PDB file of C-alpha atoms in Angstrom:
ATOM      1  CA  ALA A   1     -74.431 -95.404 -44.536  1.00 77.00           C
ATOM      2  CA  GLN A   2     -76.817 -97.998 -46.213  1.00 85.00           C
ATOM      3  CA  LYS A   3     -80.266 -97.284 -47.730  1.00 91.00           C
ATOM      4  CA  ILE A   4     -83.038 -99.319 -49.366  1.00 96.00           C
ATOM      5  CA  THR A   5     -85.856 -97.695 -51.346  1.00 97.00           C
ATOM      6  CA  GLN A   6     -89.079 -99.078 -52.623  1.00 98.00           C
ATOM      7  CA  THR A   7     -91.173 -96.723 -54.084  1.00 97.00           C
ATOM      8  CA  GLN A   8     -94.415 -98.825 -55.011  1.00 97.00           C
ATOM      9  CA  PRO A   9     -96.357 -99.227 -51.719  1.00 96.00           C
ATOM     10  CA  GLY A  10     -98.887-101.234 -53.503  1.00 96.00           C
ATOM     11  CA  MET A  11     -99.133-103.337 -56.877  1.00 96.00           C
ATOM     12  CA  PHE A  12    -101.886-104.997 -58.794  1.00 96.00           C
ATOM     13  CA  VAL A  13    -101.126-107.774 -61.503  1.00 97.00           C
ATOM     14  CA  GLN A  14    -103.590-110.019 -63.308  1.00 97.00           C
ATOM     15  CA  GLU A  15    -103.098-113.747 -62.530  1.00 97.00           C
ATOM     16  CA  LYS A  16    -100.646-115.401 -65.284  1.00 97.00           C
ATOM     17  CA  GLU A  17     -98.816-111.917 -65.979  1.00 98.00           C
ATOM     18  CA  ALA A  18     -95.555-110.844 -64.960  1.00 98.00           C
ATOM     19  CA  VAL A  19     -94.796-108.107 -62.646  1.00 98.00           C
ATOM     20  CA  THR A  20     -91.786-106.057 -61.761  1.00 98.00           C
ATOM     21  CA  LEU A  21     -91.207-104.684 -58.108  1.00 98.00           C
ATOM     22  CA  ASP A  22     -88.808-102.022 -57.946  1.00 98.00           C
ATOM     23  CA  CYS A  23     -85.637-101.249 -55.671  1.00 98.00           C
ATOM     24  CA  THR A  24     -82.847 -98.808 -55.236  1.00 98.00           C
ATOM     25  CA  TYR A  25     -80.169 -99.085 -52.865  1.00 96.00           C
ATOM     26  CA  ASP A  26     -77.291 -96.976 -51.945  1.00 93.00           C
ATOM     27  CA  THR A  27     -74.341 -98.093 -49.782  1.00 89.00           C
ATOM     28  CA  SER A  28     -70.606 -97.311 -49.382  1.00 85.00           C
ATOM     29  CA  ASP A  29     -69.410-100.992 -49.100  1.00 85.00           C
ATOM     30  CA  PRO A  30     -67.655-102.416 -52.267  1.00 86.00           C
ATOM     31  CA  SER A  31     -69.293-105.696 -51.286  1.00 87.00           C
ATOM     32  CA  TYR A  32     -72.807-106.347 -50.632  1.00 90.00           C
ATOM     33  CA  GLY A  33     -75.772-108.430 -50.986  1.00 91.00           C
ATOM     34  CA  LEU A  34     -79.287-107.812 -52.370  1.00 94.00           C
ATOM     35  CA  PHE A  35     -82.401-109.930 -51.410  1.00 94.00           C
ATOM     36  CA  TRP A  36     -85.848-110.121 -51.642  1.00 96.00           C
ATOM     37  CA  TYR A  37     -88.253-111.518 -48.994  1.00 95.00           C
ATOM     38  CA  LYS A  38     -91.875-112.408 -49.320  1.00 96.00           C
ATOM     39  CA  GLN A  39     -93.875-111.779 -46.133  1.00 96.00           C
ATOM     40  CA  PRO A  40     -97.566-113.241 -46.104  1.00 95.00           C
ATOM     41  CA  SER A  41    -100.005-112.279 -43.710  1.00 92.00           C
ATOM     42  CA  SER A  42     -98.886-114.775 -41.302  1.00 90.00           C
ATOM     43  CA  GLY A  43     -95.701-112.944 -40.823  1.00 91.00           C
ATOM     44  CA  GLU A  44     -92.854-115.179 -41.565  1.00 91.00           C
ATOM     45  CA  MET A  45     -90.218-113.841 -43.732  1.00 93.00           C
ATOM     46  CA  ILE A  46     -89.781-116.143 -46.683  1.00 93.00           C
ATOM     47  CA  PHE A  47     -86.612-115.834 -48.695  1.00 91.00           C
ATOM     48  CA  LEU A  48     -86.922-115.636 -52.686  1.00 95.00           C
ATOM     49  CA  ILE A  49     -83.747-114.624 -54.113  1.00 94.00           C
ATOM     50  CA  TYR A  50     -80.257-113.271 -53.592  1.00 93.00           C
ATOM     51  CA  GLN A  51     -77.802-111.109 -55.670  1.00 94.00           C
ATOM     52  CA  GLY A  52     -74.273-110.475 -54.859  1.00 92.00           C
ATOM     53  CA  SER A  53     -72.665-107.468 -55.658  1.00 92.00           C
ATOM     54  CA  TYR A  54     -69.768-109.042 -57.764  1.00 92.00           C
ATOM     55  CA  ASP A  55     -72.083-111.531 -59.541  1.00 91.00           C
ATOM     56  CA  GLN A  56     -71.754-110.991 -63.216  1.00 89.00           C
ATOM     57  CA  GLN A  57     -75.390-112.488 -64.131  1.00 94.00           C
ATOM     58  CA  ASN A  58     -78.764-111.657 -62.806  1.00 95.00           C
ATOM     59  CA  ALA A  59     -79.969-113.994 -60.421  1.00 95.00           C
ATOM     60  CA  THR A  60     -82.936-116.557 -61.007  1.00 96.00           C
ATOM     61  CA  GLU A  61     -85.114-118.907 -58.706  1.00 95.00           C
ATOM     62  CA  GLY A  62     -87.795-120.617 -60.544  1.00 97.00           C
ATOM     63  CA  ARG A  63     -90.599-117.755 -61.259  1.00 97.00           C
ATOM     64  CA  TYR A  64     -88.302-114.979 -59.547  1.00 98.00           C
ATOM     65  CA  SER A  65     -85.513-113.249 -61.216  1.00 97.00           C
ATOM     66  CA  LEU A  66     -83.534-110.222 -60.172  1.00 97.00           C
ATOM     67  CA  ASN A  67     -82.812-107.524 -62.484  1.00 97.00           C
ATOM     68  CA  PHE A  68     -79.481-106.173 -61.248  1.00 97.00           C
ATOM     69  CA  GLN A  69     -78.150-102.940 -62.649  1.00 96.00           C
ATOM     70  CA  LYS A  70     -75.215-102.035 -60.531  1.00 95.00           C
ATOM     71  CA  ALA A  71     -74.557 -98.622 -62.218  1.00 94.00           C
ATOM     72  CA  ARG A  72     -77.943 -97.612 -61.417  1.00 96.00           C
ATOM     73  CA  LYS A  73     -77.953 -99.283 -57.962  1.00 96.00           C
ATOM     74  CA  SER A  74     -81.273-100.854 -58.683  1.00 97.00           C
ATOM     75  CA  ALA A  75     -82.335-104.648 -57.891  1.00 97.00           C
ATOM     76  CA  ASN A  76     -85.877-104.926 -59.046  1.00 98.00           C
ATOM     77  CA  LEU A  77     -87.665-108.148 -58.744  1.00 98.00           C
ATOM     78  CA  VAL A  78     -89.464-109.981 -61.573  1.00 98.00           C
ATOM     79  CA  ILE A  79     -92.310-112.367 -60.923  1.00 98.00           C
ATOM     80  CA  SER A  80     -93.387-114.257 -64.117  1.00 97.00           C
ATOM     81  CA  ALA A  81     -96.522-115.926 -64.240  1.00 96.00           C
ATOM     82  CA  SER A  82     -98.147-114.517 -61.192  1.00 97.00           C
ATOM     83  CA  GLN A  83    -100.169-116.830 -59.063  1.00 97.00           C
ATOM     84  CA  LEU A  84    -102.835-115.854 -56.441  1.00 97.00           C
ATOM     85  CA  GLY A  85    -100.732-117.303 -53.643  1.00 97.00           C
ATOM     86  CA  ASP A  86     -98.114-114.446 -54.618  1.00 98.00           C
ATOM     87  CA  SER A  87    -100.366-111.806 -52.983  1.00 98.00           C
ATOM     88  CA  ALA A  88     -98.169-110.587 -50.175  1.00 97.00           C
ATOM     89  CA  MET A  89     -95.638-107.980 -48.955  1.00 97.00           C
ATOM     90  CA  TYR A  90     -92.350-108.199 -50.733  1.00 98.00           C
ATOM     91  CA  PHE A  91     -89.337-106.380 -49.063  1.00 97.00           C
ATOM     92  CA  CYS A  92     -85.866-105.750 -50.636  1.00 97.00           C
ATOM     93  CA  ALA A  93     -83.179-106.074 -48.551  1.00 95.00           C
ATOM     94  CA  MET A  94     -79.425-105.190 -48.649  1.00 93.00           C
ATOM     95  CA  ARG A  95     -76.737-106.703 -46.372  1.00 89.00           C
ATOM     96  CA  GLY A  96     -73.458-104.533 -46.347  1.00 82.00           C
ATOM     97  CA  GLY A  97     -70.131-105.706 -45.667  1.00 76.00           C
ATOM     98  CA  TRP A  98     -67.701-104.875 -43.012  1.00 71.00           C
ATOM     99  CA  ASP A  99     -68.210-101.227 -43.056  1.00 69.00           C
ATOM    100  CA  SER A 100     -71.811-101.683 -42.241  1.00 71.00           C
ATOM    101  CA  SER A 101     -71.342-104.509 -39.620  1.00 74.00           C
ATOM    102  CA  TYR A 102     -73.064-107.084 -42.191  1.00 79.00           C
ATOM    103  CA  LYS A 103     -76.333-105.562 -40.920  1.00 85.00           C
ATOM    104  CA  LEU A 104     -79.321-106.572 -43.093  1.00 88.00           C
ATOM    105  CA  ILE A 105     -81.614-103.744 -43.801  1.00 91.00           C
ATOM    106  CA  PHE A 106     -84.972-103.469 -45.263  1.00 95.00           C
ATOM    107  CA  GLY A 107     -86.893-101.289 -47.734  1.00 96.00           C
ATOM    108  CA  SER A 108     -90.511-100.059 -46.764  1.00 96.00           C
ATOM    109  CA  GLY A 109     -91.957-102.971 -48.906  1.00 97.00           C
ATOM    110  CA  THR A 110     -94.488-103.237 -51.633  1.00 98.00           C
ATOM    111  CA  ARG A 111     -97.922-105.173 -51.127  1.00 97.00           C
ATOM    112  CA  LEU A 112     -98.773-107.173 -54.281  1.00 98.00           C
ATOM    113  CA  LEU A 113    -102.238-108.408 -55.227  1.00 98.00           C
ATOM    114  CA  VAL A 114    -102.720-110.786 -57.679  1.00 98.00           C
ATOM    115  CA  ARG A 115    -106.193-110.609 -59.301  1.00 97.00           C
ATOM    116  CA  PRO A 116    -107.863-113.742 -60.654  1.00 95.00           C
TER     117      PRO A 116
ATOM    118  CA  GLY B   1     -82.523-126.407 -44.326  1.00 61.00           C
ATOM    119  CA  ALA B   2     -81.415-124.165 -41.359  1.00 65.00           C
ATOM    120  CA  VAL B   3     -84.072-123.310 -38.823  1.00 88.00           C
ATOM    121  CA  VAL B   4     -84.466-120.773 -36.298  1.00 93.00           C
ATOM    122  CA  SER B   5     -87.173-121.014 -33.854  1.00 95.00           C
ATOM    123  CA  GLN B   6     -88.522-118.324 -32.020  1.00 96.00           C
ATOM    124  CA  HIS B   7     -90.477-118.608 -28.980  1.00 96.00           C
ATOM    125  CA  PRO B   8     -93.440-117.278 -27.808  1.00 97.00           C
ATOM    126  CA  SER B   9     -94.988-116.873 -31.361  1.00 96.00           C
ATOM    127  CA  TRP B  10     -97.714-114.382 -29.698  1.00 96.00           C
ATOM    128  CA  VAL B  11     -97.778-113.009 -26.135  1.00 97.00           C
ATOM    129  CA  ILE B  12    -100.223-110.931 -24.254  1.00 97.00           C
ATOM    130  CA  CYS B  13     -98.820-109.050 -21.012  1.00 96.00           C
ATOM    131  CA  LYS B  14     -99.957-106.273 -18.937  1.00 96.00           C
ATOM    132  CA  SER B  15     -98.535-102.735 -18.914  1.00 97.00           C
ATOM    133  CA  GLY B  16     -95.577-102.507 -16.605  1.00 97.00           C
ATOM    134  CA  THR B  17     -94.627-106.251 -17.068  1.00 97.00           C
ATOM    135  CA  SER B  18     -91.413-107.713 -18.735  1.00 97.00           C
ATOM    136  CA  VAL B  19     -91.505-110.191 -21.532  1.00 97.00           C
ATOM    137  CA  LYS B  20     -88.880-112.530 -22.765  1.00 97.00           C
ATOM    138  CA  ILE B  21     -88.487-113.438 -26.301  1.00 97.00           C
ATOM    139  CA  GLU B  22     -86.199-116.418 -27.382  1.00 97.00           C
ATOM    140  CA  CYS B  23     -84.231-117.024 -30.835  1.00 95.00           C
ATOM    141  CA  ARG B  24     -82.805-120.461 -31.201  1.00 94.00           C
ATOM    142  CA  SER B  25     -80.718-121.679 -34.143  1.00 92.00           C
ATOM    143  CA  LEU B  26     -81.622-125.224 -34.426  1.00 91.00           C
ATOM    144  CA  ASP B  27     -78.875-126.653 -36.700  1.00 87.00           C
ATOM    145  CA  PHE B  28     -76.193-124.377 -36.908  1.00 87.00           C
ATOM    146  CA  GLN B  29     -74.086-121.845 -34.783  1.00 89.00           C
ATOM    147  CA  ALA B  30     -75.304-118.353 -34.829  1.00 88.00           C
ATOM    148  CA  THR B  31     -72.661-116.122 -34.180  1.00 87.00           C
ATOM    149  CA  THR B  32     -74.578-113.319 -35.040  1.00 89.00           C
ATOM    150  CA  MET B  33     -78.383-112.540 -34.501  1.00 91.00           C
ATOM    151  CA  PHE B  34     -80.322-109.341 -35.444  1.00 93.00           C
ATOM    152  CA  TRP B  35     -83.461-108.389 -33.856  1.00 96.00           C
ATOM    153  CA  TYR B  36     -86.240-106.491 -35.728  1.00 96.00           C
ATOM    154  CA  ARG B  37     -89.699-104.688 -34.724  1.00 97.00           C
ATOM    155  CA  GLN B  38     -92.292-104.326 -37.281  1.00 96.00           C
ATOM    156  CA  PHE B  39     -95.244-102.162 -36.804  1.00 93.00           C
ATOM    157  CA  PRO B  40     -98.536-102.942 -38.810  1.00 90.00           C
ATOM    158  CA  LYS B  41     -98.190-102.261 -42.520  1.00 88.00           C
ATOM    159  CA  GLN B  42     -94.850-101.043 -41.918  1.00 93.00           C
ATOM    160  CA  SER B  43     -91.361-102.590 -42.632  1.00 94.00           C
ATOM    161  CA  LEU B  44     -88.832-104.355 -40.526  1.00 95.00           C
ATOM    162  CA  MET B  45     -86.780-101.930 -38.491  1.00 95.00           C
ATOM    163  CA  LEU B  46     -83.390-103.215 -37.173  1.00 94.00           C
ATOM    164  CA  MET B  47     -83.259-102.873 -33.340  1.00 96.00           C
ATOM    165  CA  ALA B  48     -79.929-104.443 -32.478  1.00 94.00           C
ATOM    166  CA  THR B  49     -77.086-106.728 -33.629  1.00 91.00           C
ATOM    167  CA  SER B  50     -76.256-109.213 -31.361  1.00 89.00           C
ATOM    168  CA  ASN B  51     -72.828-111.137 -31.445  1.00 86.00           C
ATOM    169  CA  GLU B  52     -72.304-114.188 -29.157  1.00 83.00           C
ATOM    170  CA  GLY B  53     -70.289-113.314 -26.185  1.00 82.00           C
ATOM    171  CA  SER B  54     -70.355-109.659 -26.495  1.00 84.00           C
ATOM    172  CA  LYS B  55     -72.532-106.681 -25.861  1.00 87.00           C
ATOM    173  CA  ALA B  56     -75.499-105.935 -28.263  1.00 91.00           C
ATOM    174  CA  THR B  57     -75.150-103.106 -30.756  1.00 92.00           C
ATOM    175  CA  TYR B  58     -78.247-101.151 -30.732  1.00 94.00           C
ATOM    176  CA  GLU B  59     -79.671 -98.911 -33.714  1.00 94.00           C
ATOM    177  CA  GLN B  60     -80.076 -95.084 -32.893  1.00 93.00           C
ATOM    178  CA  GLY B  61     -83.059 -94.373 -31.030  1.00 94.00           C
ATOM    179  CA  VAL B  62     -83.637 -97.786 -29.585  1.00 96.00           C
ATOM    180  CA  GLU B  63     -83.458 -97.745 -25.835  1.00 94.00           C
ATOM    181  CA  LYS B  64     -80.913-100.434 -24.861  1.00 93.00           C
ATOM    182  CA  ASP B  65     -82.004-100.344 -20.973  1.00 94.00           C
ATOM    183  CA  LYS B  66     -85.682-101.372 -22.411  1.00 96.00           C
ATOM    184  CA  PHE B  67     -84.981-103.900 -24.563  1.00 97.00           C
ATOM    185  CA  LEU B  68     -82.301-106.120 -23.239  1.00 96.00           C
ATOM    186  CA  ILE B  69     -80.337-108.456 -25.444  1.00 94.00           C
ATOM    187  CA  ASN B  70     -78.570-111.541 -24.366  1.00 91.00           C
ATOM    188  CA  HIS B  71     -76.436-113.850 -26.555  1.00 89.00           C
ATOM    189  CA  ALA B  72     -74.831-115.893 -24.110  1.00 82.00           C
ATOM    190  CA  SER B  73     -74.514-118.986 -26.629  1.00 89.00           C
ATOM    191  CA  LEU B  74     -73.831-119.814 -30.054  1.00 89.00           C
ATOM    192  CA  THR B  75     -77.476-121.063 -30.347  1.00 91.00           C
ATOM    193  CA  LEU B  76     -79.609-118.729 -28.384  1.00 93.00           C
ATOM    194  CA  SER B  77     -80.208-115.030 -28.128  1.00 93.00           C
ATOM    195  CA  THR B  78     -82.916-113.371 -25.943  1.00 95.00           C
ATOM    196  CA  LEU B  79     -84.678-110.069 -26.122  1.00 97.00           C
ATOM    197  CA  THR B  80     -86.386-108.932 -23.016  1.00 97.00           C
ATOM    198  CA  VAL B  81     -88.769-105.983 -23.170  1.00 97.00           C
ATOM    199  CA  THR B  82     -88.599-104.524 -19.587  1.00 97.00           C
ATOM    200  CA  SER B  83     -91.477-102.453 -18.247  1.00 96.00           C
ATOM    201  CA  ALA B  84     -93.740-102.893 -21.518  1.00 97.00           C
ATOM    202  CA  HIS B  85     -96.163-100.291 -22.378  1.00 96.00           C
ATOM    203  CA  PRO B  86     -98.965-100.562 -25.082  1.00 96.00           C
ATOM    204  CA  GLU B  87     -96.823 -98.718 -27.452  1.00 95.00           C
ATOM    205  CA  ASP B  88     -94.386-101.663 -27.319  1.00 96.00           C
ATOM    206  CA  SER B  89     -97.029-103.635 -28.996  1.00 97.00           C
ATOM    207  CA  SER B  90     -95.449-104.879 -32.148  1.00 96.00           C
ATOM    208  CA  PHE B  91     -94.271-107.770 -34.226  1.00 97.00           C
ATOM    209  CA  TYR B  92     -90.779-108.736 -33.169  1.00 97.00           C
ATOM    210  CA  ILE B  93     -88.823-111.048 -35.615  1.00 97.00           C
ATOM    211  CA  CYS B  94     -85.067-112.406 -35.092  1.00 96.00           C
ATOM    212  CA  SER B  95     -82.913-113.550 -37.809  1.00 94.00           C
ATOM    213  CA  ALA B  96     -79.465-115.423 -37.185  1.00 91.00           C
ATOM    214  CA  THR B  97     -76.422-116.149 -39.125  1.00 86.00           C
ATOM    215  CA  GLY B  98     -73.206-117.905 -38.905  1.00 81.00           C
ATOM    216  CA  GLN B  99     -70.353-116.530 -41.023  1.00 74.00           C
ATOM    217  CA  PRO B 100     -70.618-112.843 -42.187  1.00 68.00           C
ATOM    218  CA  ASN B 101     -71.190-113.935 -45.694  1.00 66.00           C
ATOM    219  CA  SER B 102     -73.570-116.797 -44.667  1.00 72.00           C
ATOM    220  CA  PRO B 103     -77.489-116.662 -45.477  1.00 74.00           C
ATOM    221  CA  LEU B 104     -79.749-115.191 -42.765  1.00 83.00           C
ATOM    222  CA  HIS B 105     -82.438-117.398 -41.401  1.00 88.00           C
ATOM    223  CA  PHE B 106     -85.617-115.915 -39.831  1.00 93.00           C
ATOM    224  CA  GLY B 107     -87.615-116.797 -36.853  1.00 95.00           C
ATOM    225  CA  ASN B 108     -91.351-116.613 -37.475  1.00 94.00           C
ATOM    226  CA  GLY B 109     -91.622-113.769 -35.247  1.00 95.00           C
ATOM    227  CA  THR B 110     -93.422-112.902 -31.735  1.00 97.00           C
ATOM    228  CA  ARG B 111     -96.743-110.854 -31.894  1.00 97.00           C
ATOM    229  CA  LEU B 112     -96.537-108.758 -28.525  1.00 97.00           C
ATOM    230  CA  THR B 113     -99.590-107.048 -27.112  1.00 97.00           C
ATOM    231  CA  VAL B 114     -99.365-104.998 -24.149  1.00 97.00           C
ATOM    232  CA  THR B 115    -102.760-104.128 -22.495  1.00 96.00           C
TER     233      THR B 115
END
């Protein structure tokens, strides 16, 4: 079975500072993908970053980087130089392999508030 | 980039009526579509997985007779909430993908309010 855990319901960060959003996962699939999505108040799901289970290097996309620690089963999102527009809900998600019917499941989310 | 169109974006209906939500992939063939439900301040909960041409696979606890899913073509999947009740009021969002390891693309969601 797949499981995604986000233990931080809410986080504050000062504008221009970096922030780390935690995510741990569990799966029996040997191959899987880890995602982070941003959901503003309007509701749309905005894809931020992806990490494959076999990727050797941590993924980076602009100000977003994923701290992937496979042995610890963690995939934390790091946002550098926070901006006011980063205030939103952030969801960690995992897509399993064949054993999990390639489903994409989500963690409970972290609400990030960037303070000016 | 790939686009998924979800319609309507919001709907208000009376208790007991049925509501159909459409999810279309505009520029790719979606072999698989996922339907999620999101209650306020909660996460997205997977309701069902829909593969083109076959019956949907529902997650545990989701009533398949209440939430009818049809994936009749490679570009369209529909979710029909039958005999809607106020507790069905929620945000419904679909996502679509082509090959199993291809990216997932999300619709913008449908906010359903049942009065």
